[in-house]
Coordinates of C-alpha atoms in Angstrom, one line a residue:
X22 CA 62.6 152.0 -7.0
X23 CA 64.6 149.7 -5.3
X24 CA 65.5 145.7 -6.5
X25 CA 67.3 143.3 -4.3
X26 CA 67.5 140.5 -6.6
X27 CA 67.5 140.6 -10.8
X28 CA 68.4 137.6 -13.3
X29 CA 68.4 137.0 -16.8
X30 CA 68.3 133.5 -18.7
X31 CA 67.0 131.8 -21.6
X32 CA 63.6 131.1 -21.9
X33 CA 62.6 127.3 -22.5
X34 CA 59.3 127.9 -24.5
X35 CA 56.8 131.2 -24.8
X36 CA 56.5 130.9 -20.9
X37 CA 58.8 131.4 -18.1
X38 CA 60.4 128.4 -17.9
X39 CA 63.8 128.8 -18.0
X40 CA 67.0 126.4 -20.0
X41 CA 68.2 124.6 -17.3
X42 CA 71.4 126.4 -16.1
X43 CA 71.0 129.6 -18.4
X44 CA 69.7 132.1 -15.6
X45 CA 72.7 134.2 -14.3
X46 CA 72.6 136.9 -11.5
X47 CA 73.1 140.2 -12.3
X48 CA 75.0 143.0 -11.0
X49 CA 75.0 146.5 -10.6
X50 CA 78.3 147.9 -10.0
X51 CA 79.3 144.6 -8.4
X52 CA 76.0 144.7 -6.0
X53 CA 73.2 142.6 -5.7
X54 CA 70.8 145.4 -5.2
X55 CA 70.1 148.8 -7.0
X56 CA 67.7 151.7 -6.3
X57 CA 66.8 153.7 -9.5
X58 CA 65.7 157.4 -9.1
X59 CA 62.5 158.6 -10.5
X60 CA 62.7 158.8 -14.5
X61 CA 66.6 157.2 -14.1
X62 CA 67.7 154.6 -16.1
X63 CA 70.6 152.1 -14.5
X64 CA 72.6 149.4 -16.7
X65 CA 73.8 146.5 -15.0
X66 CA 77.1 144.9 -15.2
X67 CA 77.5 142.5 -18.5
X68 CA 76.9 138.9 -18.1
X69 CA 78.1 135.6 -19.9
X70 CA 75.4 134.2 -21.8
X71 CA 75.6 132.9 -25.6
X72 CA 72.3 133.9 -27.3
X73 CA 71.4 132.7 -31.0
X74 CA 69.5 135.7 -33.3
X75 CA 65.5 135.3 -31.8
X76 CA 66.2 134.0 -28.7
X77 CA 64.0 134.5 -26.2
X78 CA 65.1 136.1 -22.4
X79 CA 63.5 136.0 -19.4
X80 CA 65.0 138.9 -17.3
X81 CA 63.4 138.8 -13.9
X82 CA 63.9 141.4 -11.0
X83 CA 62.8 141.7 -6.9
X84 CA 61.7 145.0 -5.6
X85 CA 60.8 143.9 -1.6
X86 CA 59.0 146.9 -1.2
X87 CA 55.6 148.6 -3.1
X88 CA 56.5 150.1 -6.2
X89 CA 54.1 152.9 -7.1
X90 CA 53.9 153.7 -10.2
X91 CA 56.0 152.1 -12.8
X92 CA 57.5 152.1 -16.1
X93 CA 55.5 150.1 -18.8
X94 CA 55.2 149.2 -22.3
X95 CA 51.0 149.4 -23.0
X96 CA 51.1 147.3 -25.7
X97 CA 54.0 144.7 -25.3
X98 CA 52.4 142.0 -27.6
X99 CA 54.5 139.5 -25.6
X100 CA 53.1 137.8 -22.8
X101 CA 55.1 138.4 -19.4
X102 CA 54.7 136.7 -15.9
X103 CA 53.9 138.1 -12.3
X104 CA 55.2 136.6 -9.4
X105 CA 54.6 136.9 -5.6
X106 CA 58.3 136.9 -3.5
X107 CA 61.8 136.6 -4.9
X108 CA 61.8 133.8 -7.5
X109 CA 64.4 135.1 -9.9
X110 CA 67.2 132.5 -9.8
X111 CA 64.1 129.8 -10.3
X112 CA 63.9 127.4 -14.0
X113 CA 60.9 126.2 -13.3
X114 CA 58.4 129.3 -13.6
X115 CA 55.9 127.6 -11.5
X116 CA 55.6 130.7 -9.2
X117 CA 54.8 132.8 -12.2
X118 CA 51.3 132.9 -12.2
X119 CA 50.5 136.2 -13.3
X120 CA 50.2 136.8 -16.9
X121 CA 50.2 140.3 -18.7
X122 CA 50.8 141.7 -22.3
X123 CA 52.8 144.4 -20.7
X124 CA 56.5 144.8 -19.9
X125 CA 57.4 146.7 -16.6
X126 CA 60.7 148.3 -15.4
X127 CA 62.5 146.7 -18.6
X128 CA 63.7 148.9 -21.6
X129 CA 66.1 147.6 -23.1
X130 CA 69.2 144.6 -23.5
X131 CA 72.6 145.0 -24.9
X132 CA 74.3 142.1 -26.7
X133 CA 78.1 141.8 -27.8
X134 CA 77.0 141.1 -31.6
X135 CA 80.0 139.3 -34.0
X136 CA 77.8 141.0 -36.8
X137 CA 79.8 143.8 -38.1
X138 CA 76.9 146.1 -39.6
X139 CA 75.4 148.3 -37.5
X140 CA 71.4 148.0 -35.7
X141 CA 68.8 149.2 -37.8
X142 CA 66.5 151.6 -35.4
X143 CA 62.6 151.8 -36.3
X144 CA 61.3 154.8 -34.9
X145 CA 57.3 154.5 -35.3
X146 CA 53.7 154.9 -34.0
X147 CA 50.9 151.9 -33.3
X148 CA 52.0 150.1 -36.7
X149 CA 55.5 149.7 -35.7
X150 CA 54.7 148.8 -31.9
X151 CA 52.6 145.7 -34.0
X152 CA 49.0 146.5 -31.8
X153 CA 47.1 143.9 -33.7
X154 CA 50.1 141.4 -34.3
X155 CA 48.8 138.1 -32.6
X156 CA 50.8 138.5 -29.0
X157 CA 53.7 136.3 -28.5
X158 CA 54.1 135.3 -31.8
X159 CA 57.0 137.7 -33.3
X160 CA 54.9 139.1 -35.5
X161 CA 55.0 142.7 -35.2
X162 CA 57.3 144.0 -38.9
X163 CA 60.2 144.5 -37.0
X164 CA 60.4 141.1 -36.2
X165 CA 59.9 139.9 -39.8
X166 CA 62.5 142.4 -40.8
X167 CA 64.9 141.0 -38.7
X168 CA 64.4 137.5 -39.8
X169 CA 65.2 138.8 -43.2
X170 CA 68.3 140.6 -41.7
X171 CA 69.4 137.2 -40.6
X172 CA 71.0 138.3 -37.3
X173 CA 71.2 142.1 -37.8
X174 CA 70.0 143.8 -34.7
X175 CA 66.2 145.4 -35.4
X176 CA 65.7 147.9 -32.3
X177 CA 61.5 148.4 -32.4
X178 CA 61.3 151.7 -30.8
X179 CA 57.4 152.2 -31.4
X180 CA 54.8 153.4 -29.2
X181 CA 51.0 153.4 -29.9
X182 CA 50.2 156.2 -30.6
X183 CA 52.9 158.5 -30.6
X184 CA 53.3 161.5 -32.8
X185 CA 56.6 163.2 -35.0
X186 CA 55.4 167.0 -34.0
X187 CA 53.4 166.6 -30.8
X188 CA 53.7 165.1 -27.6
X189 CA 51.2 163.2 -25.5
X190 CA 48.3 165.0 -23.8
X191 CA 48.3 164.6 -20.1
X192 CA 45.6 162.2 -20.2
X193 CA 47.2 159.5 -22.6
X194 CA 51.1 160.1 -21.4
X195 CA 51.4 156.6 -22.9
X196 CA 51.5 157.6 -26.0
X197 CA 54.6 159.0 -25.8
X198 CA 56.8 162.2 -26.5
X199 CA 56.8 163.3 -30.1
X200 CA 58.9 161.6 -32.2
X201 CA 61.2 164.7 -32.5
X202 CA 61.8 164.3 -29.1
X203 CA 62.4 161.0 -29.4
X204 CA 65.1 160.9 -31.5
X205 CA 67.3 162.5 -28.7
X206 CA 66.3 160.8 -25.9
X207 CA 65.8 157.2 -27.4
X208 CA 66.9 156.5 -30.8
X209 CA 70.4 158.5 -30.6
X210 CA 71.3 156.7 -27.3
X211 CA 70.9 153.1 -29.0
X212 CA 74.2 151.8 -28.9
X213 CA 75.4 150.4 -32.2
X214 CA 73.0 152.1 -33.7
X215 CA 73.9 152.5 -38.0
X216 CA 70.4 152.9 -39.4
X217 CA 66.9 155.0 -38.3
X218 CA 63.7 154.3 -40.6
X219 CA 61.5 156.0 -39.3
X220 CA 57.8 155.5 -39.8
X221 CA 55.9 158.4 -37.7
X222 CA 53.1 160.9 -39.2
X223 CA 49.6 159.0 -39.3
X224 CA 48.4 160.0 -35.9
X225 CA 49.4 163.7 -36.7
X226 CA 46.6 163.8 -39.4
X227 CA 44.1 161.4 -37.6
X228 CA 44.3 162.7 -33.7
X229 CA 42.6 165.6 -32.3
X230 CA 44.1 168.4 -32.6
X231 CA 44.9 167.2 -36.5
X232 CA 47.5 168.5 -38.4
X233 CA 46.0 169.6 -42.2
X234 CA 49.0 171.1 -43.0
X235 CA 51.0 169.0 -44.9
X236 CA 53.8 170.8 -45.2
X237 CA 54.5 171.2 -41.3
X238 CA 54.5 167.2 -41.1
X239 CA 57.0 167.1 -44.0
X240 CA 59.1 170.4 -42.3
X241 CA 59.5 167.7 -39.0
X242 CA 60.8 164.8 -41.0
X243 CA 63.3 167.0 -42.6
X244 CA 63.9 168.5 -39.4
X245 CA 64.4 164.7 -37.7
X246 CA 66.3 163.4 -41.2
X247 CA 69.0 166.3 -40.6
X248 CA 69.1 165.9 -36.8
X249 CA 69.5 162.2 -37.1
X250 CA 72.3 162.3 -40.0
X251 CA 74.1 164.7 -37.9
X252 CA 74.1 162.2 -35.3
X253 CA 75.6 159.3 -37.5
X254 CA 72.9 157.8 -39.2
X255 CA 71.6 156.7 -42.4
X256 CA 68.2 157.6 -42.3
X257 CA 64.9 156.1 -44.3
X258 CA 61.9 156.9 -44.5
X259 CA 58.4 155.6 -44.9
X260 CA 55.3 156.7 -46.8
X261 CA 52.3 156.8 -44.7
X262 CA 49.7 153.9 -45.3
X263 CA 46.0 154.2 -46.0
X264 CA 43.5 154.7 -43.2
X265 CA 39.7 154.7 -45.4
X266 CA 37.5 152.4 -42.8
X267 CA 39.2 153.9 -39.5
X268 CA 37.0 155.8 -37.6
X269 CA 38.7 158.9 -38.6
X270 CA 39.3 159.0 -41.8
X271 CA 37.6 161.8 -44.3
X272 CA 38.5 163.1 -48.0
X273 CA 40.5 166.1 -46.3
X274 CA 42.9 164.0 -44.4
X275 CA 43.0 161.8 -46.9
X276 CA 44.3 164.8 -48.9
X277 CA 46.8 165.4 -46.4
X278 CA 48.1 161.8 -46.6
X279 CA 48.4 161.9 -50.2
X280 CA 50.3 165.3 -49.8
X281 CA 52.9 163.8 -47.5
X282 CA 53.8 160.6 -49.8
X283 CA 54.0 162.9 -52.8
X284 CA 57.1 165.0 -51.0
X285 CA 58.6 161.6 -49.5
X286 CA 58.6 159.9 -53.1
X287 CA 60.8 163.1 -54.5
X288 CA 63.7 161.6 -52.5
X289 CA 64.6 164.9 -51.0
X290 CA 65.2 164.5 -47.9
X291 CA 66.2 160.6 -46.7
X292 CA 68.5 158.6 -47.7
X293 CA 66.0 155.4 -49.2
X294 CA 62.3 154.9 -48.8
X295 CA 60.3 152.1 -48.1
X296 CA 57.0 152.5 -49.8
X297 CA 55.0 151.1 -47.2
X298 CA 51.8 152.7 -49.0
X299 CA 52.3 150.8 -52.1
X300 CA 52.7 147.6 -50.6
X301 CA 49.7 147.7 -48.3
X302 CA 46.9 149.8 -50.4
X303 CA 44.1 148.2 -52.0
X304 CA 44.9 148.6 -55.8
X305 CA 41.4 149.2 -56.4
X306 CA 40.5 151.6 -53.9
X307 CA 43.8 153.1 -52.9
X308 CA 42.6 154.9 -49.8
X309 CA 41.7 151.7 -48.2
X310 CA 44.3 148.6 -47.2
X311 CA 44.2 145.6 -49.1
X312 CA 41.4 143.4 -47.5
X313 CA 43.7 140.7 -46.4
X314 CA 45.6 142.8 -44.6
X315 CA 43.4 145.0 -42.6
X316 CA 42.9 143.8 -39.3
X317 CA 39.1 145.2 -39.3
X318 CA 39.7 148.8 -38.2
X319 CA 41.2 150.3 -41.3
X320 CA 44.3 151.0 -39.9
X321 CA 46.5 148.5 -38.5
X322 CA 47.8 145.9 -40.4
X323 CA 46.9 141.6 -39.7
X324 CA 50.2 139.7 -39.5
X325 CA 50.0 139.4 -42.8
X326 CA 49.9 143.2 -43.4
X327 CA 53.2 143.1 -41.2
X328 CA 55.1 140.3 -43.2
X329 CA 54.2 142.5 -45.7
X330 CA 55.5 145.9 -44.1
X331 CA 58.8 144.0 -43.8
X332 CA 58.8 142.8 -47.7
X333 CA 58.7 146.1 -48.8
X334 CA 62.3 147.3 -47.4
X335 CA 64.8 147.2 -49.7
X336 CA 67.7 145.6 -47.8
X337 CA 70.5 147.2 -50.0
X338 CA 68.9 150.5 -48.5
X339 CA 70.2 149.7 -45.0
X340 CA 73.4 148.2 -46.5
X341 CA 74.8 151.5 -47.8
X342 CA 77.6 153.3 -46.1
X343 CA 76.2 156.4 -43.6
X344 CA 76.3 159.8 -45.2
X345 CA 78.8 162.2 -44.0
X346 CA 76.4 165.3 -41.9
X347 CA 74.9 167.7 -44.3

């Protein structure tokens, strides 16, 4: 995939106007133009632009040519902009008239931080990507956590539904490698990167082929726990919420569930929990979430449910110094 022409700036609203005199040209190894092999990844050369904690970017890029197939994020929940020709030096967004919820090409940006603690990674599935957080509104519990941070860097590194001990099926490649893999090829690459919390396991239980053994789902978050300490991290985990209403749900995985939260609440394994289960559940049916924050399908949180997601991390958790490797 070849680009001609990429910027970046600061965006003026939730659409792509730009600050006037914020976009800057970027550079790939002093060139204008890169081409980026088939599953490559290319960084381009830093660039001078202050940016305040929440601060929206508009990166834009130019590909002349037909691009086939492309990189994308399904379920963005941030709305991005289309345009035909090379408009990436423009402010006014006029030419951008075509609006998706998914990013393209795009996977990540690296800031020079003056915050000295270290980016807190959340590894996760559907609930962590924020699929029913109202789009454009930076409500997804990542985004709430990191305005409780106050500046530290929150890296959401969820995909709907992705999986810790199984990867995609051909047919639904978007839902990502399992989270096992995952770990290797995007959480330990994360530069900066001090804490993982990871928040994978649902979709094992509730996606064809299910998993009913509890024990294998807790044998792959030890395995990832061990594998990420020995890569420098603190790692937390996250109890698995309740699904009763989703289409899937039945006393037997439900059983499963419970399994699974009984061996994360011994506090074997990670190094802090956040009890996302006890914060969510409805404490008069437990098996359910509480009313006001189910989004209507029994499984994904409303914004509310989110906010809530976020309340229930202990921040002293993340604040602790990284264990030496087991």
């Amino acid at each position: 995939m070849t680009f001609t022409r990429a910027s970046v700036g600061l965006a003026a609203g939730a659409g792509p106007e730009a600050v006037a005199g914020s976009v800057l040209p970027l550079a790939f190894g002093g060139r204008s133009a890169v081409t980026i092999p088939v599953g490559g990844v290319v960084l381009s050369d830093a660039v001078g632009l202050a940016v305040e904690p929440a601060d929206r970017l508009l990166v834009s890029v130019y590909a002349p040519g037909p691009s086939g197939p492309v990189t994308y994020h399904r379920h963005a929940r941030e709305v991005n902009f289309a345009a035909r020709g090379e408009h990436t030096r423009d402010e006014s967004g006029a030419a951008y008239t075509t609006v998706t919820e998914h990013w393209r090409y795009l996977t990540g940006v690296q800031v020079f931080s003056p915050v000295p603690r270290g980016a807190v990674v959340v590894l996760g599935d559907s609930l962590t990507d924020g699929i029913t957080a109202t789009p454009g509104a930076g409500h997804r519990w990542t985004d709430f956590l990191a305005a409780r941070l106050e500046g530290r860097p929150v890296l959401n590194l969820g995909i709907s539904g992705n999986r810790l001990l199984r990867d995609s099926p051909p047919g639904r490649a978007f839902n990502g490698a399992s989270g096992l893999s995952r770990l290797h090829s995007d959480v330990l690459r994360q530069e900066g990167a001090e804490v993982l919390i990871v928040q994978l396991g649902i979709n094992d239980i509730l996606r064809e082929p299910r998993q009913l053994d509890a024990e294998r789902i807790t044998a792959g978050l030890d395995q990832l726990a061990r594998e990420a300490r020995a890569g420098g991290l603190r790692v937390v985990g996250a109890t698995l919420m309740p699904f009763e209403g989703h289409y899937a749900w039945s006393p037997e995985l439900e059983a499963v569930r419970l399994a699974v939260n009984e061996w994360l609440r011994s506090g074997e394994v990670f190094d802090g929990l956040v009890d996302l289960d006890a914060a969510l559940r409805d404490p008069v049916r437990p098996s359910r979430l509480l009313p006001v924050f189910d989004s209507g399908d029994g499984l994904h949180p409303t914004d509310a449910g989110y906010e809530a997601m976020a309340g229930a991390v202990d921040v002293g958790v993340l604040e602790a110094g990284v264990p030496a490797p087991a």
